[in-house]
Amino acid sequence: MKKLMAANWKMYKTVAEGTATARELAALVAGSMTDDREVLICPPFTMLAAVREALGDAAGFCLGAQNFYPSEQGAFTGEIAPEQLLDQGCAYALAGHSERRHVLGESDAFVGKKVSFGMAAGLKMILCVGETIDERRAGKIEAVLASQLRHGLRDVLDRSTADNLAIAYEPVWAIGTGEVAGPEEILAAHLFVRAKLIEMLPGCGADVRILYGGSVKPDNAAMIVGLDNVDGVLVGGASLKADSFSRIVLA
Ligand code: PGA
């Protein structure tokens, strides 16, 4: 199973900045990246094509979208359809990122709709799950993760494969805060997600990749990707600079 090292650039960068970062990153890892790694860049929509071109045929790289609207086409002002993302060269898309759940108000049901629609359209889906600090303090981690997985995967149980689905465990309190979950916390959450995947997807649950996200940095990446059931990382802040993200990719 290849480790998926994913960059989420969120709402940062101009086209010139994004293409420069992509080129620099590809050059920094060229020749050093082992073929058990896959690097995913999720830039803003405005630079998908430009970043794809900047990456050229860099081995092991692919492109993803941070979001889309679950419809083929239509009068949805401001939205982007999966088909349009595939047209730009996207292989992956995120759904259920905590910023979309908590800032943009996306519901569990809407996240589930995106996972099934995106997968049916041909995108590989990364379903993000994770508890808030209040839910953690209230001892509700497992209930929250189970519910987010159940809703998120509700309509794809028969369609998911280890190739078209990944889960990103991102504790909300660790995203963008510099406060990374400790190894015991990551191990416990990933073990729980793995057990749920095996229960829900008996055919492929053992092989679906589970990424960790939340303040991953060059100095903690090797420890995190070395943990059991951690099959990659989803990186925000530290993915914006080629130098720091290249050290994560090679960790
Ligand atoms: P962070 O973001 O690495 O800046 O904590 C992670 C994410 O939002 O996916």
PDB file of C-alpha atoms and ligand atoms in Angstrom:
ATOM      1  CA  MET A   1       0.000   0.000   0.000  1.00  0.00           C
ATOM      2  CA  LYS A   2       1.503   3.366  -1.021  1.00  0.00           C
ATOM      3  CA  LYS A   3       1.523   6.115   1.612  1.00  0.00           C
ATOM      4  CA  LEU A   4      -0.540   9.061   0.432  1.00  0.00           C
ATOM      5  CA  MET A   5       1.177  12.352   1.256  1.00  0.00           C
ATOM      6  CA  ALA A   6      -1.462  15.005   0.604  1.00  0.00           C
ATOM      7  CA  ALA A   7      -1.163  18.785   0.520  1.00  0.00           C
ATOM      8  CA  ASN A   8      -4.229  20.939   1.128  1.00  0.00           C
ATOM      9  CA  TRP A   9      -3.405  24.491   0.061  1.00  0.00           C
ATOM     10  CA  LYS A  10      -6.805  25.776   1.204  1.00  0.00           C
ATOM     11  CA  MET A  11      -7.469  29.395   0.069  1.00  0.00           C
ATOM     12  CA  TYR A  12      -3.843  30.355  -0.360  1.00  0.00           C
ATOM     13  CA  LYS A  13      -1.601  31.334  -3.287  1.00  0.00           C
ATOM     14  CA  THR A  14      -1.847  33.053  -6.646  1.00  0.00           C
ATOM     15  CA  VAL A  15      -1.301  31.018  -9.818  1.00  0.00           C
ATOM     16  CA  ALA A  16       2.320  32.220 -10.004  1.00  0.00           C
ATOM     17  CA  GLU A  17       2.959  31.205  -6.382  1.00  0.00           C
ATOM     18  CA  GLY A  18       1.260  27.835  -6.768  1.00  0.00           C
ATOM     19  CA  THR A  19       3.116  26.870  -9.920  1.00  0.00           C
ATOM     20  CA  ALA A  20       6.435  27.957  -8.400  1.00  0.00           C
ATOM     21  CA  THR A  21       5.770  25.828  -5.291  1.00  0.00           C
ATOM     22  CA  ALA A  22       4.755  22.821  -7.405  1.00  0.00           C
ATOM     23  CA  ARG A  23       7.882  23.067  -9.571  1.00  0.00           C
ATOM     24  CA  GLU A  24      10.158  23.489  -6.592  1.00  0.00           C
ATOM     25  CA  LEU A  25       8.539  20.591  -4.762  1.00  0.00           C
ATOM     26  CA  ALA A  26       8.836  18.230  -7.730  1.00  0.00           C
ATOM     27  CA  ALA A  27      12.518  19.176  -8.088  1.00  0.00           C
ATOM     28  CA  LEU A  28      13.214  18.715  -4.357  1.00  0.00           C
ATOM     29  CA  VAL A  29      11.813  15.191  -4.174  1.00  0.00           C
ATOM     30  CA  ALA A  30      12.915  13.989  -7.624  1.00  0.00           C
ATOM     31  CA  GLY A  31      15.279  11.081  -7.301  1.00  0.00           C
ATOM     32  CA  SER A  32      14.744  10.717  -3.527  1.00  0.00           C
ATOM     33  CA  MET A  33      11.118   9.637  -3.398  1.00  0.00           C
ATOM     34  CA  THR A  34      10.638   5.918  -3.051  1.00  0.00           C
ATOM     35  CA  ASP A  35       7.834   4.327  -5.036  1.00  0.00           C
ATOM     36  CA  ASP A  36       5.910   3.485  -1.872  1.00  0.00           C
ATOM     37  CA  ARG A  37       4.851   7.162  -1.737  1.00  0.00           C
ATOM     38  CA  GLU A  38       2.157   9.004  -3.659  1.00  0.00           C
ATOM     39  CA  VAL A  39       2.042  12.803  -3.467  1.00  0.00           C
ATOM     40  CA  LEU A  40      -1.280  14.597  -3.844  1.00  0.00           C
ATOM     41  CA  ILE A  41      -1.595  18.359  -4.291  1.00  0.00           C
ATOM     42  CA  CYS A  42      -5.007  19.954  -3.663  1.00  0.00           C
ATOM     43  CA  PRO A  43      -4.654  23.596  -4.765  1.00  0.00           C
ATOM     44  CA  PRO A  44      -7.435  26.169  -5.144  1.00  0.00           C
ATOM     45  CA  PHE A  45      -9.619  25.683  -8.251  1.00  0.00           C
ATOM     46  CA  THR A  46      -8.052  28.716  -9.966  1.00  0.00           C
ATOM     47  CA  MET A  47      -4.726  26.970 -10.460  1.00  0.00           C
ATOM     48  CA  LEU A  48      -5.609  23.307 -11.007  1.00  0.00           C
ATOM     49  CA  ALA A  49      -4.570  23.283 -14.664  1.00  0.00           C
ATOM     50  CA  ALA A  50      -1.492  25.430 -14.048  1.00  0.00           C
ATOM     51  CA  VAL A  51      -0.270  23.232 -11.187  1.00  0.00           C
ATOM     52  CA  ARG A  52      -0.867  20.116 -13.259  1.00  0.00           C
ATOM     53  CA  GLU A  53       1.240  21.609 -16.013  1.00  0.00           C
ATOM     54  CA  ALA A  54       3.936  22.733 -13.565  1.00  0.00           C
ATOM     55  CA  LEU A  55       4.186  19.189 -12.176  1.00  0.00           C
ATOM     56  CA  GLY A  56       4.574  17.854 -15.718  1.00  0.00           C
ATOM     57  CA  ASP A  57       5.302  14.162 -15.601  1.00  0.00           C
ATOM     58  CA  ALA A  58       6.906  14.244 -12.134  1.00  0.00           C
ATOM     59  CA  ALA A  59       6.764  10.637 -10.953  1.00  0.00           C
ATOM     60  CA  GLY A  60       4.400   9.853  -8.108  1.00  0.00           C
ATOM     61  CA  PHE A  61       2.439  13.141  -8.175  1.00  0.00           C
ATOM     62  CA  CYS A  62      -1.275  13.629  -8.669  1.00  0.00           C
ATOM     63  CA  LEU A  63      -3.797  16.421  -8.422  1.00  0.00           C
ATOM     64  CA  GLY A  64      -6.915  16.760  -6.280  1.00  0.00           C
ATOM     65  CA  ALA A  65      -9.723  19.187  -5.509  1.00  0.00           C
ATOM     66  CA  GLN A  66     -10.627  20.554  -2.100  1.00  0.00           C
ATOM     67  CA  ASN A  67     -14.342  20.543  -2.823  1.00  0.00           C
ATOM     68  CA  PHE A  68     -17.120  20.212  -5.417  1.00  0.00           C
ATOM     69  CA  TYR A  69     -20.888  20.285  -5.665  1.00  0.00           C
ATOM     70  CA  PRO A  70     -22.611  16.914  -6.047  1.00  0.00           C
ATOM     71  CA  SER A  71     -24.406  17.453  -9.333  1.00  0.00           C
ATOM     72  CA  GLU A  72     -23.493  16.769 -12.956  1.00  0.00           C
ATOM     73  CA  GLN A  73     -24.056  20.334 -14.131  1.00  0.00           C
ATOM     74  CA  GLY A  74     -26.671  23.024 -13.769  1.00  0.00           C
ATOM     75  CA  ALA A  75     -27.657  26.334 -12.274  1.00  0.00           C
ATOM     76  CA  PHE A  76     -25.435  26.237  -9.187  1.00  0.00           C
ATOM     77  CA  THR A  77     -23.760  29.640  -9.199  1.00  0.00           C
ATOM     78  CA  GLY A  78     -20.252  29.519  -7.833  1.00  0.00           C
ATOM     79  CA  GLU A  79     -20.007  25.745  -7.677  1.00  0.00           C
ATOM     80  CA  ILE A  80     -17.804  23.207  -9.500  1.00  0.00           C
ATOM     81  CA  ALA A  81     -18.880  19.757 -10.728  1.00  0.00           C
ATOM     82  CA  PRO A  82     -16.813  16.555 -10.503  1.00  0.00           C
ATOM     83  CA  GLU A  83     -16.732  16.341 -14.293  1.00  0.00           C
ATOM     84  CA  GLN A  84     -15.071  19.765 -14.439  1.00  0.00           C
ATOM     85  CA  LEU A  85     -12.451  18.599 -11.944  1.00  0.00           C
ATOM     86  CA  LEU A  86     -11.701  15.440 -13.918  1.00  0.00           C
ATOM     87  CA  ASP A  87     -11.394  17.694 -16.966  1.00  0.00           C
ATOM     88  CA  GLN A  88      -8.651  19.630 -15.138  1.00  0.00           C
ATOM     89  CA  GLY A  89      -6.743  16.459 -14.355  1.00  0.00           C
ATOM     90  CA  CYS A  90      -7.947  15.862 -10.793  1.00  0.00           C
ATOM     91  CA  ALA A  91      -7.814  12.285  -9.584  1.00  0.00           C
ATOM     92  CA  TYR A  92      -8.903  12.925  -5.986  1.00  0.00           C
ATOM     93  CA  ALA A  93     -11.275  15.151  -4.037  1.00  0.00           C
ATOM     94  CA  LEU A  94     -11.782  15.882  -0.354  1.00  0.00           C
ATOM     95  CA  ALA A  95     -15.148  15.683   1.402  1.00  0.00           C
ATOM     96  CA  GLY A  96     -16.063  16.503   4.974  1.00  0.00           C
ATOM     97  CA  HIS A  97     -13.036  18.638   5.815  1.00  0.00           C
ATOM     98  CA  SER A  98     -13.616  20.202   9.226  1.00  0.00           C
ATOM     99  CA  GLU A  99     -13.492  23.724   7.778  1.00  0.00           C
ATOM    100  CA  ARG A 100     -16.369  22.828   5.480  1.00  0.00           C
ATOM    101  CA  ARG A 101     -18.297  21.118   8.269  1.00  0.00           C
ATOM    102  CA  HIS A 102     -17.727  23.825  10.885  1.00  0.00           C
ATOM    103  CA  VAL A 103     -17.180  27.064   8.929  1.00  0.00           C
ATOM    104  CA  LEU A 104     -19.389  26.403   5.884  1.00  0.00           C
ATOM    105  CA  GLY A 105     -21.973  24.380   7.807  1.00  0.00           C
ATOM    106  CA  GLU A 106     -21.940  21.191   5.738  1.00  0.00           C
ATOM    107  CA  SER A 107     -24.008  18.407   7.260  1.00  0.00           C
ATOM    108  CA  ASP A 108     -23.167  14.732   7.577  1.00  0.00           C
ATOM    109  CA  ALA A 109     -25.853  13.999   4.985  1.00  0.00           C
ATOM    110  CA  PHE A 110     -24.371  16.457   2.469  1.00  0.00           C
ATOM    111  CA  VAL A 111     -20.884  15.034   3.011  1.00  0.00           C
ATOM    112  CA  GLY A 112     -22.255  11.533   2.349  1.00  0.00           C
ATOM    113  CA  LYS A 113     -23.884  12.766  -0.841  1.00  0.00           C
ATOM    114  CA  LYS A 114     -20.576  14.217  -2.022  1.00  0.00           C
ATOM    115  CA  VAL A 115     -18.676  10.995  -1.331  1.00  0.00           C
ATOM    116  CA  SER A 116     -21.127   8.893  -3.324  1.00  0.00           C
ATOM    117  CA  PHE A 117     -21.541  11.410  -6.146  1.00  0.00           C
ATOM    118  CA  GLY A 118     -17.818  12.031  -6.494  1.00  0.00           C
ATOM    119  CA  MET A 119     -17.007   8.344  -6.492  1.00  0.00           C
ATOM    120  CA  ALA A 120     -19.698   7.585  -9.089  1.00  0.00           C
ATOM    121  CA  ALA A 121     -18.223  10.354 -11.273  1.00  0.00           C
ATOM    122  CA  GLY A 122     -14.786   8.737 -11.137  1.00  0.00           C
ATOM    123  CA  LEU A 123     -12.997  10.713  -8.430  1.00  0.00           C
ATOM    124  CA  LYS A 124     -11.100   9.001  -5.635  1.00  0.00           C
ATOM    125  CA  MET A 125     -12.645  10.334  -2.455  1.00  0.00           C
ATOM    126  CA  ILE A 126     -10.907  11.305   0.766  1.00  0.00           C
ATOM    127  CA  LEU A 127     -13.492  11.457   3.547  1.00  0.00           C
ATOM    128  CA  CYS A 128     -12.297  13.615   6.456  1.00  0.00           C
ATOM    129  CA  VAL A 129     -13.496  12.820   9.962  1.00  0.00           C
ATOM    130  CA  GLY A 130     -12.509  14.087  13.382  1.00  0.00           C
ATOM    131  CA  GLU A 131     -13.784  15.234  16.756  1.00  0.00           C
ATOM    132  CA  THR A 132     -13.818  18.723  18.281  1.00  0.00           C
ATOM    133  CA  ILE A 133     -12.076  19.376  21.576  1.00  0.00           C
ATOM    134  CA  ASP A 134     -15.435  19.440  23.399  1.00  0.00           C
ATOM    135  CA  GLU A 135     -16.395  16.072  21.935  1.00  0.00           C
ATOM    136  CA  ARG A 136     -13.001  14.667  22.986  1.00  0.00           C
ATOM    137  CA  ARG A 137     -13.384  16.008  26.541  1.00  0.00           C
ATOM    138  CA  ALA A 138     -16.880  14.539  26.710  1.00  0.00           C
ATOM    139  CA  GLY A 139     -15.518  11.093  25.805  1.00  0.00           C
ATOM    140  CA  LYS A 140     -17.370  11.055  22.503  1.00  0.00           C
ATOM    141  CA  ILE A 141     -14.498  10.438  20.075  1.00  0.00           C
ATOM    142  CA  GLU A 142     -15.628   6.994  18.996  1.00  0.00           C
ATOM    143  CA  ALA A 143     -19.286   7.989  18.717  1.00  0.00           C
ATOM    144  CA  VAL A 144     -18.365  10.982  16.540  1.00  0.00           C
ATOM    145  CA  LEU A 145     -16.029   9.010  14.274  1.00  0.00           C
ATOM    146  CA  ALA A 146     -18.532   6.160  13.924  1.00  0.00           C
ATOM    147  CA  SER A 147     -21.313   8.563  13.009  1.00  0.00           C
ATOM    148  CA  GLN A 148     -19.203  10.517  10.493  1.00  0.00           C
ATOM    149  CA  LEU A 149     -18.063   7.270   8.856  1.00  0.00           C
ATOM    150  CA  ARG A 150     -21.570   5.842   8.778  1.00  0.00           C
ATOM    151  CA  HIS A 151     -23.064   8.959   7.155  1.00  0.00           C
ATOM    152  CA  GLY A 152     -20.081   9.595   4.917  1.00  0.00           C
ATOM    153  CA  LEU A 153     -19.994   6.081   3.495  1.00  0.00           C
ATOM    154  CA  ARG A 154     -23.719   5.357   3.620  1.00  0.00           C
ATOM    155  CA  ASP A 155     -24.228   5.216  -0.129  1.00  0.00           C
ATOM    156  CA  VAL A 156     -20.898   3.782  -1.213  1.00  0.00           C
ATOM    157  CA  LEU A 157     -20.688   0.581   0.791  1.00  0.00           C
ATOM    158  CA  ASP A 158     -20.909  -1.538  -2.340  1.00  0.00           C
ATOM    159  CA  ARG A 159     -18.727   0.729  -4.485  1.00  0.00           C
ATOM    160  CA  SER A 160     -15.758   1.476  -2.263  1.00  0.00           C
ATOM    161  CA  THR A 161     -12.435  -0.069  -3.041  1.00  0.00           C
ATOM    162  CA  ALA A 162      -9.018   0.413  -1.512  1.00  0.00           C
ATOM    163  CA  ASP A 163      -8.217   2.461  -4.607  1.00  0.00           C
ATOM    164  CA  ASN A 164     -11.120   4.909  -4.733  1.00  0.00           C
ATOM    165  CA  LEU A 165     -11.495   5.686  -1.031  1.00  0.00           C
ATOM    166  CA  ALA A 166      -9.290   7.030   1.750  1.00  0.00           C
ATOM    167  CA  ILE A 167     -10.198   8.355   5.186  1.00  0.00           C
ATOM    168  CA  ALA A 168      -8.412  11.309   6.789  1.00  0.00           C
ATOM    169  CA  TYR A 169      -8.568  11.396  10.585  1.00  0.00           C
ATOM    170  CA  GLU A 170      -8.168  15.050  11.491  1.00  0.00           C
ATOM    171  CA  PRO A 171      -8.935  15.987  15.087  1.00  0.00           C
ATOM    172  CA  VAL A 172     -10.453  19.464  14.750  1.00  0.00           C
ATOM    173  CA  TRP A 173      -8.446  20.791  17.715  1.00  0.00           C
ATOM    174  CA  ALA A 174      -5.181  19.917  15.939  1.00  0.00           C
ATOM    175  CA  ILE A 175      -5.930  21.600  12.606  1.00  0.00           C
ATOM    176  CA  GLY A 176      -3.933  24.778  12.101  1.00  0.00           C
ATOM    177  CA  THR A 177      -3.234  25.075  15.823  1.00  0.00           C
ATOM    178  CA  GLY A 178       0.276  23.662  16.057  1.00  0.00           C
ATOM    179  CA  GLU A 179      -1.139  21.190  18.569  1.00  0.00           C
ATOM    180  CA  VAL A 180      -0.511  17.768  17.075  1.00  0.00           C
ATOM    181  CA  ALA A 181      -2.211  14.680  18.469  1.00  0.00           C
ATOM    182  CA  GLY A 182       0.195  12.441  20.373  1.00  0.00           C
ATOM    183  CA  PRO A 183       1.137   8.965  19.130  1.00  0.00           C
ATOM    184  CA  GLU A 184      -1.227   7.233  21.569  1.00  0.00           C
ATOM    185  CA  GLU A 185      -4.135   9.417  20.466  1.00  0.00           C
ATOM    186  CA  ILE A 186      -3.398   8.839  16.782  1.00  0.00           C
ATOM    187  CA  LEU A 187      -2.956   5.093  17.257  1.00  0.00           C
ATOM    188  CA  ALA A 188      -6.245   4.751  19.137  1.00  0.00           C
ATOM    189  CA  ALA A 189      -8.253   6.787  16.630  1.00  0.00           C
ATOM    190  CA  HIS A 190      -6.754   5.046  13.599  1.00  0.00           C
ATOM    191  CA  LEU A 191      -7.311   1.625  15.137  1.00  0.00           C
ATOM    192  CA  PHE A 192     -10.946   2.529  15.750  1.00  0.00           C
ATOM    193  CA  VAL A 193     -11.382   3.832  12.173  1.00  0.00           C
ATOM    194  CA  ARG A 194      -9.723   0.668  10.831  1.00  0.00           C
ATOM    195  CA  ALA A 195     -12.100  -1.554  12.812  1.00  0.00           C
ATOM    196  CA  LYS A 196     -15.107   0.405  11.562  1.00  0.00           C
ATOM    197  CA  LEU A 197     -13.875   0.194   7.950  1.00  0.00           C
ATOM    198  CA  ILE A 198     -13.436  -3.565   8.217  1.00  0.00           C
ATOM    199  CA  GLU A 199     -16.931  -3.856   9.689  1.00  0.00           C
ATOM    200  CA  MET A 200     -18.548  -1.578   7.089  1.00  0.00           C
ATOM    201  CA  LEU A 201     -16.489  -2.646   4.049  1.00  0.00           C
ATOM    202  CA  PRO A 202     -15.593  -6.302   4.583  1.00  0.00           C
ATOM    203  CA  GLY A 203     -14.110  -6.585   1.083  1.00  0.00           C
ATOM    204  CA  CYS A 204     -11.603  -3.738   1.295  1.00  0.00           C
ATOM    205  CA  GLY A 205     -11.749  -2.109   4.735  1.00  0.00           C
ATOM    206  CA  ALA A 206      -8.375  -3.532   5.762  1.00  0.00           C
ATOM    207  CA  ASP A 207      -6.697  -1.856   2.782  1.00  0.00           C
ATOM    208  CA  VAL A 208      -8.411   1.536   2.620  1.00  0.00           C
ATOM    209  CA  ARG A 209      -5.790   4.147   3.482  1.00  0.00           C
ATOM    210  CA  ILE A 210      -6.226   6.138   6.691  1.00  0.00           C
ATOM    211  CA  LEU A 211      -4.384   9.465   6.685  1.00  0.00           C
ATOM    212  CA  TYR A 212      -3.638  11.598   9.723  1.00  0.00           C
ATOM    213  CA  GLY A 213      -4.072  15.374   9.524  1.00  0.00           C
ATOM    214  CA  GLY A 214      -3.620  18.199  12.000  1.00  0.00           C
ATOM    215  CA  SER A 215      -0.405  20.195  12.435  1.00  0.00           C
ATOM    216  CA  VAL A 216       1.798  17.695  10.594  1.00  0.00           C
ATOM    217  CA  LYS A 217       5.266  19.268  10.276  1.00  0.00           C
ATOM    218  CA  PRO A 218       8.653  18.125   8.955  1.00  0.00           C
ATOM    219  CA  ASP A 219       9.790  17.280  12.487  1.00  0.00           C
ATOM    220  CA  ASN A 220       6.831  15.057  13.418  1.00  0.00           C
ATOM    221  CA  ALA A 221       5.990  13.502  10.036  1.00  0.00           C
ATOM    222  CA  ALA A 222       8.324  10.502  10.296  1.00  0.00           C
ATOM    223  CA  MET A 223       6.951   9.550  13.724  1.00  0.00           C
ATOM    224  CA  ILE A 224       3.359   9.891  12.491  1.00  0.00           C
ATOM    225  CA  VAL A 225       3.717   7.935   9.240  1.00  0.00           C
ATOM    226  CA  GLY A 226       5.574   5.227  11.147  1.00  0.00           C
ATOM    227  CA  LEU A 227       2.560   4.463  13.357  1.00  0.00           C
ATOM    228  CA  ASP A 228       0.321   1.440  12.796  1.00  0.00           C
ATOM    229  CA  ASN A 229      -2.662   2.132  10.549  1.00  0.00           C
ATOM    230  CA  VAL A 230      -1.270   5.503   9.419  1.00  0.00           C
ATOM    231  CA  ASP A 231      -1.141   5.300   5.633  1.00  0.00           C
ATOM    232  CA  GLY A 232      -0.269   8.895   4.890  1.00  0.00           C
ATOM    233  CA  VAL A 233      -0.890  12.468   5.961  1.00  0.00           C
ATOM    234  CA  LEU A 234      -3.086  15.398   4.995  1.00  0.00           C
ATOM    235  CA  VAL A 235      -1.131  18.608   5.477  1.00  0.00           C
ATOM    236  CA  GLY A 236      -2.333  22.208   5.482  1.00  0.00           C
ATOM    237  CA  GLY A 237       0.060  24.906   6.735  1.00  0.00           C
ATOM    238  CA  ALA A 238       3.284  22.934   6.276  1.00  0.00           C
ATOM    239  CA  SER A 239       2.355  22.038   2.692  1.00  0.00           C
ATOM    240  CA  LEU A 240       2.446  25.644   1.505  1.00  0.00           C
ATOM    241  CA  LYS A 241       6.231  25.789   1.265  1.00  0.00           C
ATOM    242  CA  ALA A 242       8.036  23.358  -1.014  1.00  0.00           C
ATOM    243  CA  ASP A 243      10.905  23.001   1.413  1.00  0.00           C
ATOM    244  CA  SER A 244       8.788  21.923   4.387  1.00  0.00           C
ATOM    245  CA  PHE A 245       6.394  19.744   2.383  1.00  0.00           C
ATOM    246  CA  SER A 246       9.261  17.998   0.593  1.00  0.00           C
ATOM    247  CA  ARG A 247      10.696  17.037   3.990  1.00  0.00           C
ATOM    248  CA  ILE A 248       7.305  15.631   4.992  1.00  0.00           C
ATOM    249  CA  VAL A 249       6.988  13.700   1.722  1.00  0.00           C
ATOM    250  CA  LEU A 250      10.437  12.184   2.240  1.00  0.00           C
ATOM    251  CA  ALA A 251      10.019  11.587   6.001  1.00  0.00           C
TER     252      ALA A 251
HETATM  253  P1  PGA B   1      -2.838  21.859   9.193  1.00  0.00           P
HETATM  254  O1  PGA B   1      -4.184  21.551   8.362  1.00  0.00           O
HETATM  255  O2  PGA B   1      -1.780  20.926   8.685  1.00  0.00           O
HETATM  256  O3  PGA B   1      -2.536  23.319   8.896  1.00  0.00           O
HETATM  257  O4  PGA B   1      -3.148  21.623  10.637  1.00  0.00           O
HETATM  258  C1  PGA B   1      -4.560  20.225   8.089  1.00  0.00           C
HETATM  259  C2  PGA B   1      -5.817  20.218   7.274  1.00  0.00           C
HETATM  260  O5  PGA B   1      -6.624  21.138   7.404  1.00  0.00           O
HETATM  261  O6  PGA B   1      -6.042  19.310   6.469  1.00  0.00           O
END
